[in-house]
Structure formats: C-alpha cells, structure tokens
Coordinates of C-alpha atoms in Angstrom, one line a residue:
Chain A
M24 CA 35.9 77.1 1.9
A25 CA 37.8 79.7 -0.2
G26 CA 38.2 80.9 -3.7
E27 CA 35.7 82.8 -5.8
R28 CA 32.9 80.3 -5.6
G29 CA 33.2 80.2 -1.8
M30 CA 33.1 84.0 -1.5
G31 CA 30.1 84.1 -3.9
T32 CA 28.2 81.6 -1.8
L33 CA 29.1 83.5 1.3
L34 CA 27.8 86.8 -0.2
H35 CA 24.5 85.2 -1.2
A36 CA 24.0 83.2 1.9
R37 CA 24.7 85.9 4.5
G38 CA 22.8 88.8 2.8
G39 CA 22.8 91.6 5.3
R40 CA 25.6 90.1 7.4
V41 CA 28.1 90.3 4.5
W42 CA 29.7 93.4 6.0
L43 CA 30.3 91.7 9.3
A44 CA 31.7 88.6 7.6
L45 CA 34.1 90.6 5.5
H46 CA 35.3 92.8 8.3
R47 CA 35.6 90.1 11.0
P48 CA 39.3 89.6 10.4
F49 CA 40.0 93.3 11.0
A50 CA 37.7 93.4 14.0
A51 CA 39.5 90.3 15.4
A52 CA 42.9 92.0 14.9
G53 CA 41.6 95.1 16.7
T54 CA 40.4 93.0 19.7
A55 CA 43.7 91.1 19.7
L56 CA 45.7 94.3 19.9
L57 CA 43.6 95.8 22.6
A58 CA 45.1 93.7 25.4
P59 CA 48.8 94.4 24.8
A60 CA 48.0 98.1 24.1
L61 CA 46.3 98.3 27.4
L62 CA 49.2 96.6 29.2
L63 CA 51.7 98.9 27.6
A64 CA 49.7 102.0 28.6
L65 CA 49.4 100.8 32.1
W66 CA 53.1 100.1 32.3
E67 CA 53.9 103.5 30.9
L68 CA 51.7 105.2 33.5
A69 CA 53.1 103.1 36.3
A70 CA 56.7 103.8 35.3
R71 CA 56.1 107.6 35.0
R72 CA 54.2 107.8 38.3
G73 CA 57.0 106.0 40.0
W74 CA 54.9 103.0 41.0
L75 CA 57.5 100.8 39.2
D76 CA 61.2 101.1 39.7
P77 CA 62.4 102.6 36.4
L78 CA 65.8 100.9 36.9
F79 CA 64.1 97.5 36.2
F80 CA 60.9 98.7 34.4
P81 CA 61.7 101.7 32.2
P82 CA 58.7 103.2 30.5
P83 CA 57.9 101.6 27.1
S84 CA 58.4 105.0 25.5
A85 CA 62.0 105.1 26.7
V86 CA 62.5 101.5 25.5
A87 CA 61.0 102.4 22.1
R88 CA 63.3 105.5 21.9
T89 CA 66.4 103.3 22.6
W90 CA 65.2 100.7 20.2
W91 CA 64.8 103.3 17.5
R92 CA 68.2 104.8 18.2
L93 CA 69.9 101.4 18.0
A94 CA 68.0 100.7 14.8
R95 CA 69.0 104.0 13.2
E96 CA 72.7 103.4 14.1
G97 CA 72.4 100.1 12.2
V98 CA 73.4 98.2 15.3
L99 CA 70.2 96.2 15.5
L100 CA 70.1 95.4 11.9
H101 CA 73.6 94.0 12.1
D102 CA 72.7 91.9 15.2
V103 CA 69.6 90.6 13.5
R104 CA 71.5 89.8 10.3
V105 CA 74.2 87.9 12.1
S106 CA 71.7 85.9 14.3
L107 CA 69.4 85.2 11.4
A108 CA 72.2 84.0 9.2
R109 CA 73.3 81.5 11.9
L110 CA 69.7 80.5 12.5
L111 CA 68.8 79.8 8.8
A112 CA 72.1 78.2 8.0
G113 CA 71.8 75.9 11.1
F114 CA 68.2 75.2 10.3
A115 CA 69.1 74.1 6.7
L116 CA 71.9 72.0 8.0
G117 CA 69.6 70.2 10.5
A118 CA 66.4 70.1 8.5
A119 CA 67.6 68.7 5.2
P120 CA 69.0 65.4 6.6
A121 CA 66.1 65.3 9.1
V122 CA 63.5 65.4 6.3
A123 CA 65.4 62.9 4.2
L124 CA 65.8 60.5 7.1
G125 CA 62.2 61.0 8.2
M126 CA 60.9 60.1 4.7
A127 CA 63.2 57.1 4.6
M128 CA 61.9 55.9 8.0
G129 CA 58.3 56.5 7.0
L130 CA 58.6 54.6 3.8
W131 CA 60.8 51.7 4.8
R132 CA 60.0 49.6 7.8
P133 CA 63.5 48.2 8.4
V134 CA 65.0 51.8 8.6
R135 CA 62.2 52.8 10.9
V136 CA 62.6 49.7 13.2
A137 CA 66.4 50.3 13.3
L138 CA 66.4 54.0 14.1
L139 CA 63.2 54.9 15.9
P140 CA 64.3 53.8 19.4
L141 CA 67.5 55.8 19.1
V142 CA 65.6 58.9 17.9
T143 CA 63.0 58.6 20.6
A144 CA 65.7 58.3 23.2
L145 CA 67.6 61.4 22.0
Y146 CA 64.6 63.6 21.3
P147 CA 63.8 64.6 24.8
I148 CA 67.3 66.0 25.7
P149 CA 66.9 69.7 26.3
R150 CA 68.6 71.4 23.3
I151 CA 70.5 73.9 25.4
A152 CA 71.9 71.2 27.7
V153 CA 74.3 70.0 25.1
L154 CA 75.9 73.5 24.7
P155 CA 78.8 72.8 27.1
L156 CA 79.6 69.6 25.3
V157 CA 79.4 71.4 21.9
L158 CA 81.7 74.2 23.2
V159 CA 84.2 71.5 24.3
L160 CA 84.0 69.8 20.9
F161 CA 83.8 72.7 18.5
G162 CA 85.1 75.7 20.5
I163 CA 83.2 79.0 20.5
G164 CA 83.5 79.5 16.7
E165 CA 80.7 79.6 14.2
R166 CA 80.7 75.8 13.7
G167 CA 79.6 75.2 17.3
K168 CA 76.7 77.6 16.9
L169 CA 75.6 76.1 13.6
F170 CA 75.7 72.7 15.2
M171 CA 73.6 73.8 18.1
I172 CA 70.9 75.1 15.8
A173 CA 71.1 72.0 13.6
F174 CA 70.8 69.8 16.6
S175 CA 67.9 71.7 18.0
V176 CA 65.8 71.3 14.8
F177 CA 66.9 67.9 13.7
F178 CA 64.8 65.6 15.8
L179 CA 61.7 67.7 15.7
M180 CA 61.8 67.9 11.9
L181 CA 62.6 64.2 11.6
L182 CA 59.7 63.1 13.8
E183 CA 57.2 65.5 12.1
T184 CA 58.2 64.3 8.7
L185 CA 58.0 60.7 9.8
A186 CA 54.5 61.3 11.2
G187 CA 53.5 63.1 8.0
V188 CA 54.5 60.2 5.8
R189 CA 52.8 57.7 8.1
R190 CA 49.6 59.7 8.0
I191 CA 49.3 59.6 4.2
E192 CA 46.1 57.7 3.2
P193 CA 47.2 54.3 1.8
V194 CA 44.7 54.7 -1.0
Y195 CA 46.9 57.4 -2.6
L196 CA 49.8 55.0 -2.9
D197 CA 47.3 52.4 -4.2
V198 CA 46.3 54.8 -6.9
A199 CA 49.9 55.4 -7.9
R200 CA 50.7 51.7 -7.8
S201 CA 47.6 50.6 -9.7
L202 CA 48.6 53.0 -12.5
R203 CA 52.0 51.4 -12.6
A204 CA 53.9 54.5 -11.5
S205 CA 57.6 53.7 -10.9
R206 CA 58.8 53.6 -7.3
W207 CA 60.5 57.0 -7.8
K208 CA 57.3 58.5 -9.2
Q209 CA 55.3 57.1 -6.3
Y210 CA 57.6 58.9 -3.8
R211 CA 57.6 62.1 -5.8
S212 CA 53.8 62.3 -6.4
V213 CA 52.5 60.8 -3.2
A214 CA 55.0 60.5 -0.3
W215 CA 56.5 64.0 -0.8
P216 CA 53.4 66.1 -1.2
G217 CA 51.6 64.0 1.3
A218 CA 54.2 64.7 4.0
L219 CA 54.8 68.3 3.0
P220 CA 52.1 69.8 5.3
A221 CA 53.7 68.0 8.3
V222 CA 57.2 69.2 7.1
C223 CA 55.9 72.8 7.1
T224 CA 54.4 72.4 10.6
G225 CA 57.7 70.9 11.7
A226 CA 59.6 73.9 10.2
R227 CA 57.3 76.3 12.0
L228 CA 58.0 74.7 15.4
A229 CA 61.6 74.1 14.7
L230 CA 62.3 77.7 13.8
G231 CA 60.8 78.7 17.1
F232 CA 63.2 76.3 18.9
A233 CA 66.0 77.6 16.8
L234 CA 65.4 81.1 17.9
I235 CA 65.5 80.1 21.5
V236 CA 68.7 78.2 21.0
I237 CA 70.5 80.8 19.0
V238 CA 69.8 83.5 21.5
G239 CA 70.8 81.2 24.4
T240 CA 74.0 80.2 22.6
E241 CA 74.9 83.8 21.8
F242 CA 74.5 84.7 25.5
L243 CA 77.4 82.5 26.3
A244 CA 79.5 82.0 23.2
A245 CA 79.3 84.9 20.9
S246 CA 80.6 88.5 20.5
N247 CA 77.8 89.5 18.1
G248 CA 74.2 88.8 17.4
V249 CA 71.0 89.6 19.2
G250 CA 71.7 87.3 22.1
A251 CA 75.2 88.8 22.7
R252 CA 73.6 92.3 22.6
I253 CA 71.1 91.3 25.4
W254 CA 73.8 89.6 27.4
R255 CA 76.2 92.6 27.3
A256 CA 73.3 95.0 28.2
Y257 CA 72.7 92.8 31.2
Q258 CA 76.3 92.9 32.3
V259 CA 76.4 96.6 32.3
L260 CA 72.8 96.9 33.5
D261 CA 71.7 98.8 30.4
I262 CA 68.1 97.9 31.0
E263 CA 66.7 99.9 28.1
T264 CA 68.9 98.1 25.6
L265 CA 68.1 94.8 27.2
Y266 CA 64.4 95.4 26.6
A267 CA 65.1 96.6 23.1
G268 CA 67.0 93.3 22.5
L269 CA 64.0 91.4 23.8
A270 CA 61.6 93.3 21.6
T271 CA 63.9 92.5 18.6
T272 CA 63.9 88.8 19.3
A273 CA 60.1 88.9 19.5
L274 CA 60.0 90.7 16.1
M275 CA 62.4 88.1 14.7
G276 CA 60.1 85.3 15.9
W277 CA 57.1 87.1 14.3
G278 CA 59.1 87.5 11.1
L279 CA 60.0 83.9 11.0
T280 CA 56.4 82.9 11.4
L281 CA 55.4 85.2 8.5
L282 CA 58.2 83.6 6.4
V283 CA 56.9 80.1 7.1
S284 CA 53.3 81.2 6.2
A285 CA 54.6 82.7 2.9
V286 CA 56.5 79.5 2.1
E287 CA 53.4 77.5 2.9
R288 CA 51.2 79.5 0.6
V289 CA 53.5 78.7 -2.2
A290 CA 54.3 75.1 -1.3
L291 CA 50.8 74.0 -0.2
P292 CA 48.5 75.8 -2.6
W293 CA 45.8 73.1 -2.1
Q294 CA 45.4 74.1 1.5
H295 CA 44.8 77.7 0.7
G296 CA 41.9 77.3 -1.8
G297 CA 44.2 77.9 -4.9
Chain B
M146 CA 63.0 57.7 -27.2
A147 CA 61.0 54.5 -27.3
R148 CA 59.2 55.4 -24.1
S149 CA 57.7 58.6 -25.4
V150 CA 56.7 57.1 -28.8
A151 CA 54.8 54.4 -27.0
A152 CA 53.2 57.0 -24.8
D153 CA 52.2 59.0 -27.8
T154 CA 50.4 56.1 -29.4
R155 CA 48.7 55.5 -26.1
L156 CA 47.6 59.1 -26.0
G157 CA 46.4 58.8 -29.6
R158 CA 44.3 55.9 -28.6
T159 CA 42.7 57.8 -25.7
L160 CA 41.8 60.7 -28.0
A161 CA 40.5 58.4 -30.7
R162 CA 38.3 56.6 -28.2
L163 CA 36.9 59.8 -26.8
F164 CA 36.4 61.5 -30.1
P165 CA 35.7 58.6 -32.5
F166 CA 34.2 61.0 -35.2
P167 CA 36.7 63.6 -36.2
S168 CA 34.2 65.7 -38.2
G169 CA 30.4 66.1 -38.5
D170 CA 27.7 66.7 -36.0
P171 CA 28.9 65.5 -32.6
G172 CA 25.4 65.0 -31.4
S173 CA 24.4 62.4 -34.0
A174 CA 27.8 60.8 -33.6
A175 CA 27.1 60.2 -30.0
V176 CA 23.7 58.6 -30.8
A177 CA 25.4 56.4 -33.4
A178 CA 28.0 55.3 -31.0
I179 CA 25.4 54.3 -28.4
G180 CA 23.3 52.6 -31.0
D181 CA 26.3 50.6 -32.3
R182 CA 26.9 49.0 -29.0
P183 CA 25.1 45.6 -29.3
P184 CA 23.6 43.9 -26.2
A185 CA 26.4 41.9 -24.7
G186 CA 24.4 38.7 -24.6
A187 CA 24.4 38.6 -28.4
R188 CA 28.1 38.9 -28.9
A189 CA 29.6 37.6 -25.7
G190 CA 30.5 34.2 -27.0
A191 CA 32.6 35.6 -29.9
L192 CA 34.6 38.1 -28.1
P193 CA 38.0 37.5 -26.4
V194 CA 38.2 37.1 -22.7
H195 CA 39.7 40.2 -20.9
V196 CA 39.4 39.3 -17.3
A197 CA 40.1 35.7 -16.4
V198 CA 39.8 34.5 -12.8
A199 CA 40.2 30.8 -12.2
G200 CA 40.4 28.9 -8.9
L201 CA 41.3 32.2 -7.2
V202 CA 42.1 31.9 -3.5
K203 CA 43.2 34.8 -1.2
R204 CA 44.1 34.4 2.5
Y205 CA 45.3 37.1 4.9
P206 CA 46.9 36.7 8.3
G207 CA 44.1 37.1 10.8
P208 CA 43.7 40.0 13.2
G209 CA 46.6 40.2 15.7
G210 CA 48.6 37.8 13.6
R211 CA 46.6 34.9 14.8
G212 CA 45.0 32.5 12.4
V213 CA 44.1 33.1 8.8
V214 CA 41.2 34.9 7.2
E215 CA 40.1 33.4 3.9
A216 CA 38.7 36.2 1.8
I217 CA 38.2 34.3 -1.5
A218 CA 38.0 30.6 -1.9
G219 CA 38.1 29.2 -5.4
L220 CA 36.5 32.0 -7.4
D221 CA 36.0 31.6 -11.2
L222 CA 34.8 34.3 -13.5
E223 CA 35.3 35.6 -17.0
V224 CA 34.6 39.0 -18.4
R225 CA 34.7 39.4 -22.2
E226 CA 35.8 42.5 -24.2
G227 CA 33.4 45.3 -24.0
E228 CA 31.2 43.6 -21.4
F229 CA 29.9 45.4 -18.3
C230 CA 30.0 42.8 -15.5
V231 CA 28.7 43.7 -12.1
V232 CA 29.6 41.9 -8.9
V233 CA 27.2 42.1 -5.9
G234 CA 27.7 40.4 -2.6
P235 CA 27.3 40.9 1.2
S236 CA 29.6 43.5 2.6
G237 CA 33.0 42.3 3.6
C238 CA 32.7 39.3 1.2
G239 CA 36.0 40.0 -0.7
K240 CA 34.6 42.1 -3.6
S241 CA 37.2 44.8 -3.1
T242 CA 39.9 42.2 -2.7
L243 CA 39.0 40.8 -6.1
L244 CA 39.5 44.2 -7.7
R245 CA 42.7 44.8 -5.9
L246 CA 44.0 41.5 -7.1
L247 CA 43.0 42.3 -10.6
A248 CA 44.6 45.7 -10.4
G249 CA 47.9 44.1 -9.3
L250 CA 47.8 45.7 -5.9
E251 CA 47.9 42.3 -4.2
R252 CA 48.9 38.8 -5.2
P253 CA 46.7 35.7 -5.2
T254 CA 47.4 33.0 -2.6
A255 CA 46.5 30.4 -5.2
G256 CA 44.8 30.4 -8.7
T257 CA 44.9 33.2 -11.2
A258 CA 43.4 36.7 -11.5
A259 CA 44.6 38.0 -14.8
V260 CA 43.7 40.8 -17.1
L261 CA 45.1 39.8 -20.4
H262 CA 44.7 39.3 -24.0
R263 CA 46.9 36.9 -26.0
Q264 CA 49.5 36.6 -23.2
R265 CA 49.8 40.4 -23.0
R266 CA 48.8 42.0 -19.7
L267 CA 46.1 44.6 -20.4
P268 CA 46.3 48.0 -18.7
T269 CA 43.6 48.4 -16.0
A270 CA 42.3 51.5 -14.2
L271 CA 40.8 51.2 -10.7
V272 CA 38.1 53.7 -9.6
F273 CA 38.2 53.6 -5.8
Q274 CA 35.4 53.8 -3.3
G275 CA 35.3 57.2 -1.7
V276 CA 38.2 59.7 -1.6
S277 CA 41.1 58.9 -4.0
L278 CA 41.9 62.1 -5.7
F279 CA 45.2 63.6 -4.7
P280 CA 44.3 66.6 -2.6
W281 CA 47.6 68.3 -3.6
L282 CA 46.9 68.2 -7.3
T283 CA 44.5 70.4 -9.3
V284 CA 41.6 68.6 -11.1
L285 CA 43.6 68.9 -14.3
D286 CA 46.7 67.3 -12.8
N287 CA 44.7 64.6 -11.1
V288 CA 43.1 63.6 -14.4
A289 CA 46.4 63.8 -16.2
Y290 CA 48.1 61.7 -13.5
P291 CA 48.0 58.3 -15.3
L292 CA 49.7 59.9 -18.3
W293 CA 52.3 61.5 -16.0
A294 CA 52.9 58.1 -14.5
A295 CA 53.3 56.7 -18.0
G296 CA 55.9 59.4 -18.9
V297 CA 53.8 61.5 -21.3
R298 CA 55.0 65.1 -21.9
R299 CA 53.3 67.8 -20.0
R300 CA 51.6 69.5 -23.0
D301 CA 50.2 66.2 -24.3
R302 CA 48.9 64.9 -21.1
H303 CA 47.2 68.2 -20.3
A304 CA 45.6 68.2 -23.7
A305 CA 44.3 64.7 -23.1
A306 CA 43.1 65.6 -19.7
R307 CA 41.3 68.7 -20.9
A308 CA 39.6 66.7 -23.6
V309 CA 38.2 64.2 -21.1
L310 CA 37.2 67.0 -18.7
A311 CA 35.4 68.7 -21.6
R312 CA 33.7 65.5 -22.5
M313 CA 32.3 65.2 -19.0
G314 CA 31.4 68.9 -18.6
L315 CA 34.1 69.6 -16.1
E316 CA 36.3 72.0 -18.0
G317 CA 35.4 74.9 -15.7
F318 CA 37.0 73.1 -12.8
A319 CA 40.4 72.2 -14.3
R320 CA 42.2 74.5 -11.9
A321 CA 40.2 73.8 -8.8
Y322 CA 41.5 71.5 -6.0
P323 CA 39.5 68.5 -4.9
A324 CA 38.7 70.0 -1.6
Q325 CA 36.8 72.7 -3.4
L326 CA 34.5 70.3 -5.2
S327 CA 31.3 68.4 -4.0
E328 CA 31.4 64.7 -3.5
G329 CA 29.7 64.1 -6.8
M330 CA 32.1 66.3 -8.7
R331 CA 35.1 64.5 -7.1
Q332 CA 33.8 61.1 -8.1
R333 CA 33.3 62.4 -11.7
V334 CA 36.9 63.6 -11.7
A335 CA 38.0 60.2 -10.4
I336 CA 36.1 58.6 -13.3
A337 CA 37.7 61.1 -15.7
R338 CA 41.1 60.0 -14.3
A339 CA 40.3 56.4 -15.0
L340 CA 39.2 57.2 -18.5
V341 CA 42.4 59.1 -19.3
A342 CA 44.4 56.1 -18.3
D343 CA 43.0 54.5 -21.4
A344 CA 42.9 51.1 -19.8
D345 CA 41.2 48.3 -21.7
V346 CA 39.6 47.2 -18.4
L347 CA 38.0 49.5 -15.9
L348 CA 37.7 48.2 -12.4
M349 CA 35.2 50.1 -10.3
D350 CA 34.8 49.6 -6.6
E351 CA 31.5 51.0 -5.4
P352 CA 32.3 54.3 -7.1
F353 CA 28.8 55.8 -6.4
S354 CA 28.1 54.4 -3.0
A355 CA 29.0 57.7 -1.1
L356 CA 26.7 59.8 -3.3
D357 CA 23.2 61.1 -2.7
E358 CA 20.6 59.4 -4.9
P359 CA 20.0 62.2 -7.5
T360 CA 23.8 62.5 -8.1
R361 CA 24.1 58.8 -8.3
L362 CA 21.4 58.4 -10.9
L363 CA 23.0 61.1 -13.0
L364 CA 26.4 59.6 -12.8
Q365 CA 25.1 56.2 -13.6
E366 CA 23.6 57.6 -16.8
E367 CA 26.8 59.6 -17.6
L368 CA 28.9 56.5 -17.1
Q369 CA 26.8 54.5 -19.7
T370 CA 27.1 57.3 -22.2
L371 CA 30.9 57.5 -21.8
L372 CA 31.3 53.7 -22.0
A373 CA 29.2 53.6 -25.2
R374 CA 32.0 55.6 -26.7
T375 CA 35.1 54.0 -25.3
G376 CA 33.8 50.4 -25.4
Q377 CA 35.9 49.5 -22.4
T378 CA 35.5 46.3 -20.5
V379 CA 34.2 46.9 -17.0
L380 CA 34.2 45.0 -13.8
F381 CA 32.0 46.9 -11.4
V382 CA 31.4 46.1 -7.7
T383 CA 28.4 47.4 -5.9
H384 CA 26.1 46.6 -3.0
S385 CA 23.0 48.1 -4.8
I386 CA 20.9 45.6 -6.8
D387 CA 19.2 48.4 -8.7
E388 CA 22.6 49.7 -9.7
A389 CA 23.7 46.3 -10.8
V390 CA 20.7 45.7 -13.0
L391 CA 20.8 49.2 -14.4
L392 CA 24.4 49.1 -15.4
G393 CA 25.3 45.5 -16.0
D394 CA 25.2 43.2 -19.0
R395 CA 25.7 40.4 -16.4
V396 CA 25.3 40.4 -12.6
L397 CA 27.3 38.0 -10.5
V398 CA 26.2 37.3 -6.9
L399 CA 29.0 36.4 -4.6
S400 CA 28.6 34.3 -1.5
A401 CA 29.4 35.4 2.0
R402 CA 33.1 35.2 2.9
P403 CA 35.1 33.3 1.7
A404 CA 33.8 34.5 -1.7
T405 CA 32.7 32.1 -4.5
V406 CA 30.3 32.8 -7.3
R407 CA 26.8 31.9 -6.1
A408 CA 24.7 32.9 -9.1
V409 CA 24.9 34.6 -12.5
F410 CA 22.1 36.7 -14.1
D411 CA 22.0 38.0 -17.7
V412 CA 20.5 41.5 -18.0
P413 CA 18.4 41.7 -21.2
F414 CA 17.6 45.4 -21.4
P415 CA 18.9 47.4 -24.4
R416 CA 21.0 50.4 -24.0
P417 CA 21.0 53.3 -23.3
R418 CA 19.1 52.5 -20.2
R419 CA 17.2 55.0 -18.2
V420 CA 16.2 54.3 -14.6
A421 CA 12.6 55.6 -15.1
E422 CA 12.0 53.4 -18.1
L423 CA 13.5 50.3 -16.4
R424 CA 11.4 50.8 -13.3
A425 CA 8.3 50.7 -15.4
D426 CA 9.4 47.4 -17.0
P427 CA 8.1 44.3 -15.1
R428 CA 11.2 42.3 -16.0
F429 CA 13.3 44.8 -14.0
G430 CA 11.3 44.1 -10.9
A431 CA 11.4 40.3 -11.5
L432 CA 15.2 40.4 -12.0
T433 CA 15.9 42.5 -8.9
V434 CA 13.7 40.1 -6.8
A435 CA 15.5 37.1 -8.2
I436 CA 18.9 38.6 -7.4
W437 CA 17.8 39.6 -3.9
Q438 CA 16.6 36.1 -3.2
V439 CA 20.1 34.7 -3.7
L440 CA 21.8 37.6 -2.1
R441 CA 19.5 37.5 1.0
D442 CA 20.8 34.1 2.1
E443 CA 24.4 35.2 1.7
V444 CA 23.8 38.4 3.7
R445 CA 22.2 36.4 6.4
R446 CA 25.2 34.0 6.5
A447 CA 27.6 37.0 6.4
S448 CA 25.9 38.5 9.4
G449 CA 25.9 35.3 11.3
G450 CA 22.1 34.6 11.0
R451 CA 20.4 31.3 9.9

C-alpha cells in the first residue's frame, strides 16, 4: 500500500505509533549498519594491537587512506569507468537479443519447443569457464571481454524473460483479443509490460554476474580496469591497494543495484504506488 | 486516414450514448432516459436479434489429452436489441464458454454463436469474472484501452475515458493503478472499460460474484442506471438467482454440462428496479422459487447426485 491514500490511512490507523511507523526505515538502516561498523572497529583494533598480521590484514583506516589517495589521483575513477563501460556495453549486447528471444519463446510454442532444450543445456556452464576458449577465439582485446559479459548475462536474461511471459495471466491476453487488438498491439500492451518485471529482476541478477565476470576477466586478460588493478596489486603484494580495489568493486555492485532500482521506478510505476 | 475517421465516429457514438442530452438539467434527463426504456417483454418481438446462438456445440480435448469434454451440446438462444438477458446454471456448465464463444475468443465445434445485425458483426465487450484490469496501466489508460486498440488518438480516447469515469463517479481515481483500488472499485473500472468500447452487445461473466453484498447491490443498481442511458444489449452470466431476477428482462436456466437451455423465465418488473422494493413484491419470491426448482435438479446432476 502506498500513495497519499495509503499514508493517510496509516496515519489514522496507527495514531500514536505514527512516529515509529515513519521512522522505521531509518531505524532499520541504523541496525543494518551496526554489524559492519562493529566488525570494522574490531578489525581496526586487532590490526593496531598486532593481533592480526598487518601484511595480510592492514587496518581499515590504512585501506581507507590508500583508497582515498587512489581516488584523488583519478586512478580509481579511470578503473571504474573502464570496467563499467565494458560491463554495460557487454550487458546491452547480451541482454537485448536475450529479451527478444525470450519474448519469442514465451509467445510462440514452436520457437520454445525448438530452443528450450538447447538453452537449458548451455545455461549451467559456469560463465568464467569459457574464458580460455574466448581468449583463443577473440584474443585478449576488447571484443573478447564484451563477449564474456554478453555470454554471462544472455542465458539468465533469456530464461527470466521467458518465465515472465509465461507467467502473464491469460485473461489479459483475452481482454486484448476480445477487444480486437491487433497482434502487434497485443504484444505491446500485454506481453511486454507483463514480462517487464521479470526482465528487471533478470537485469538485477545479470548485472551481478556481469560484475563477477568482468573482474575475473580483467584479472587475466586486461591491462586496465578494476580487476587488473586488483591483480597487479596482488602480484606486487600491495595489500592495501588490493583491499581498496575490493572495496571499489563492492561500491560498483552497490551502484549497479541502485541503477536498476532507479530504472525500475521509472519503468514499473505500477509497482511503486504511482 | 480512413481508420481514424471511423474511430472518430465510434467515439462520437460513445459520447452521444453517454450524454444523450447536450443541454438542460442532467438530473431530469437521466430520469427521462430511464423512463423511456420500455419493459422488454412489450417490444421484444419487434426488435432485431443481436445475439443468435443456434445448435451450438463446443467440445474440448479432455484432461491429459484423453477423451473429449462436451461443454455445450446444441444450445439455442436469441437476445434482441436492448434486451438484458441473464443466464444461470450450475457451476462448470459452460456459461463462461458461451460468452467466450460470443466474444470471439474461441470457435464453436458446430453450430453458430453470432453477434450480428444484417450480416454485420456487431462489436462486443466482455466483462470478465474477477481480475482483468491491466495492473500496469492507470485507471484512465485501462478505461481508454478499447479505444487505443481501435486506433483512436490519445487526446480523444482520454477525453472519452474521462467522460465515462465522471459518469460513474470515478474521476478522482483516473491516475491510480488498479492495485491501489478496492475490489468493488476495480470492477467498476472494468465496467467503465466495457462501456467505453461502445459495443452494441455487453457480455458479462459473473462481474459481481467476487464482491461483498453491499457493494454488489450498489453496482447492480448503478449498472441498471448506466444501461438505461446506453440501451446496450446485455448477455449476463451469474450464479445468483436474486441477481438474475433483479437485472434481467429474461432469465435462461442452463442444464448441467453439456449445456442446453432448460427453461426460460420472463421477468415482469418495471425499471428502474430496486432490491428493497422487489423483495417486498410477492411475485419476486414466486419467480425466484420457480427458477430454483429448475436449477436445483441441474445442480444435483452437475454434482453427481440423483
């Protein structure tokens, strides 16, 4: 329940507990931050007291300082920009045909019957396992990395879209057909919006996969990007930069989640109470 | 463009039907419109047939692909222009199938199920049982949907949708999404969508069955008022005898599956009808009892009893 009416009802119904109801999100955020904050404080203490070997577990404050230095030098921003560009381009390359094919498989039985066994067979291959093959086929240039990302998101997006189309209530298509909407209009007004929530869920999961795959690929086959930064730090045992790189990937993942949420708010207004 | 011209005339008809009196006191206009509607019995013979079902048979493949389920076996019925015809029958007897056939969602196995007038197929609008509004469209776009499907321009279809919403007291909810409305509101919007379609024939499949009693009574009265204006032909399926007698000019009782027409009752009460007044009328009780006596045997047969 959302929107003005919902809030009004909430205010009237809860009476004295309004304050609690309104502040619950903030309270929840506070509780959620408590655990990591405590962990970091403990780590800091342990590292400073020498309970942890600072060679492998430098204090968080040192990592933060290194992270800040790299950020100010523009090194991190460059890494993030390179990795994100690969990730988003690869995602678009993989997701667009996946959504189109998923819709086709969902709407037309012959296409589904012809392709589903193949898709189900290829889907469980670990994405990173094809990297050596991709390196052989494409070399270590940008094309190989884009293909890796595209491949890692393709099957997931396809299966989510397919499931989304199949889950649409038949009555919605009946409404469109009973009003004599053309085939094209049936797809536009029912199949597409009906599958869209599943497409968004797919995108959320697929971007997570894509982040794993781009970092992994950059370990082995790149001279720039966040993955390459981490890998080089490992090779020279620059542990603080290594942690800074890890923190950066975590931030990228968080940023991508926020991006999907923002897109969902625009694309799925009916799920957010208008 | 030929398409948009045709659509504009369609739209014009919708508006003309909803607002038959361009000037003057709207209140007295509404009363006049209701008063003008003669009881169907008096005029039925003279008016053209809108819904013609003859020797209709519908069979489905049985569950698991084995055998055949016969839903309808040789059904005959006619509904004339402006008539409100109600179909009651045991659950699962093929009532919904009949409406789906008439709406063109399925094809008959044999016989005909046609909605036409002088060889021309008349537009129909089907009001579904339960949830049928698109959750991803606002109330306004849901109501305007039939016009979108027909290719009407955005401004015109929104104007028509707003007019219908205003007519039904729903204008404040134009921008809401269906999930934000109560069940009764949603069903009102579904009816508004069917009215915008400006179909000559409304097919209604237990539209009020999911509603609580007060909401149902209110919507039954609202529907009568709306139809008094539009004069549309209605084929209405229900499992409620009270509802059938309250709304119908004629009540058809269907047999247990496979469906055939078991009995036909003419409903003599003048319109507008109010539940409270009807309940006080001894003929109302007699009619519901008479319908129940026919229906009871069919329900027993449908549930496997003797």
